[in-house]
């Protein structure tokens, strides 16, 4: 190996230590003008100056110190750009890893997401993405009940075991393996999960010692086990309160929709610190809506149904209501939809 390449490999793999932290999805379009028909959730506002680190919100409201929404969940993600032709190898590493994730206190849900295009008829396989896209083409996504549970995992023995940190040899092996399949270092990002909704699953995937046991041959990508629809919003701090209120007051019938699994409005935790966490750039969204569906067909069914129209202000009403002007945009640039199919799903018995 070229000696000059060693520092970059070390940096890349040290950042990979955050890979198991887990990400992210409701709407993929803008909030409609008639979005106040009924409350989205009964979640109450919470003080941004709360003393508890777990209860405090992560984004400061600047609208006269109005209170932002209380966090319902904590979501940990890591974004990866996998080299062309290495997707199956990357997924095999995840399938074969040692992890006690599902047995840890506060764990709610995990999956590994691979980015897809909704225009693809088969909706599988991945095209290489440019380095300029911070979301890459894979995302590890974990939902925790509270931030303290995530912090306990990140500083505990289970984290080391999952990331090859039990010995120097195991760590170096992980480093070299990652450098072979990844293009650049992983990019961790953490979020407050707001207005959370989820269903109790009829059945949950079987785990052994806290992790899925799935056969992966390193040649074929793993089967899709869910579909994830995200919408990225670039909301400046001055508009955070009003943006959250629009979501809080909008119509939602997600729990009644066939194939619905989970929803959260994700607010970027800009105060998160730790190895590999870089300041959030202007190219990254401050909020994301994130809805998990049983499969692509369930998502398509929701998108073409009345629940979608009512949630986005196009669900009927009288003529005067239809003539209302759309609300003033609260973002600095248009929302960006992103779609994934998830694999290696792990869920608590209560759901996400």
mmCIF file of N, CA and C in Angstrom, residues 39-46 68-72 193-196 245 248:
data_model
loop_
_atom_site.group_PDB
_atom_site.id
_atom_site.type_symbol
_atom_site.label_atom_id
_atom_site.label_comp_id
_atom_site.label_asym_id
_atom_site.label_seq_id
_atom_site.Cartn_x
_atom_site.Cartn_y
_atom_site.Cartn_z
ATOM 1 N N UNK A 39 -55.131 18.583 13.885
ATOM 2 C CA UNK A 39 -53.745 18.529 14.355
ATOM 3 C C UNK A 39 -53.024 17.291 13.867
ATOM 4 N N UNK A 40 -51.749 17.467 13.528
ATOM 5 C CA UNK A 40 -50.901 16.355 13.109
ATOM 6 C C UNK A 40 -50.585 15.479 14.311
ATOM 7 N N UNK A 41 -50.424 16.103 15.462
ATOM 8 C CA UNK A 41 -50.047 15.389 16.666
ATOM 9 C C UNK A 41 -50.429 16.220 17.867
ATOM 10 N N UNK A 42 -50.534 15.569 19.009
ATOM 11 C CA UNK A 42 -50.845 16.284 20.242
ATOM 12 C C UNK A 42 -49.583 16.741 20.955
ATOM 13 N N UNK A 43 -48.424 16.591 20.308
ATOM 14 C CA UNK A 43 -47.157 16.989 20.906
ATOM 15 C C UNK A 43 -47.181 18.458 21.302
ATOM 16 N N UNK A 44 -46.756 18.747 22.509
ATOM 17 C CA UNK A 44 -46.755 20.120 22.994
ATOM 18 C C UNK A 44 -45.391 20.765 22.770
ATOM 19 N N UNK A 45 -45.370 22.080 22.783
ATOM 20 C CA UNK A 45 -44.113 22.807 22.641
ATOM 21 C C UNK A 45 -43.291 22.655 23.907
ATOM 22 N N UNK A 46 -41.983 22.796 23.748
ATOM 23 C CA UNK A 46 -41.080 22.590 24.875
ATOM 24 C C UNK A 46 -40.020 23.673 24.892
ATOM 25 N N UNK A 68 -39.711 25.721 20.293
ATOM 26 C CA UNK A 68 -39.778 24.703 19.256
ATOM 27 C C UNK A 68 -40.386 23.431 19.823
ATOM 28 N N UNK A 69 -40.722 22.501 18.946
ATOM 29 C CA UNK A 69 -41.371 21.270 19.354
ATOM 30 C C UNK A 69 -40.432 20.372 20.157
ATOM 31 N N UNK A 70 -41.008 19.660 21.092
ATOM 32 C CA UNK A 70 -40.258 18.710 21.894
ATOM 33 C C UNK A 70 -39.868 17.500 21.050
ATOM 34 N N UNK A 71 -38.694 16.992 21.312
ATOM 35 C CA UNK A 71 -38.212 15.794 20.628
ATOM 36 C C UNK A 71 -38.965 14.564 21.122
ATOM 37 N N UNK A 72 -39.466 13.752 20.178
ATOM 38 C CA UNK A 72 -40.133 12.494 20.506
ATOM 39 C C UNK A 72 -39.187 11.303 20.423
ATOM 40 N N UNK A 193 -36.297 13.699 16.371
ATOM 41 C CA UNK A 193 -37.485 13.208 15.692
ATOM 42 C C UNK A 193 -38.726 13.862 16.268
ATOM 43 N N UNK A 194 -39.426 14.652 15.462
ATOM 44 C CA UNK A 194 -40.595 15.411 15.907
ATOM 45 C C UNK A 194 -41.876 14.806 15.346
ATOM 46 N N UNK A 195 -42.983 15.025 16.056
ATOM 47 C CA UNK A 195 -44.315 14.627 15.578
ATOM 48 C C UNK A 195 -44.330 13.153 15.175
ATOM 49 N N UNK A 196 -43.660 12.347 15.949
ATOM 50 C CA UNK A 196 -43.450 10.942 15.591
ATOM 51 C C UNK A 196 -44.748 10.150 15.597
ATOM 52 N N UNK A 245 -44.740 24.654 13.233
ATOM 53 C CA UNK A 245 -46.161 24.812 13.505
ATOM 54 C C UNK A 245 -47.020 24.402 12.316
ATOM 55 N N UNK A 248 -47.167 20.723 12.556
ATOM 56 C CA UNK A 248 -47.960 20.312 13.717
ATOM 57 C C UNK A 248 -49.455 20.412 13.437
#
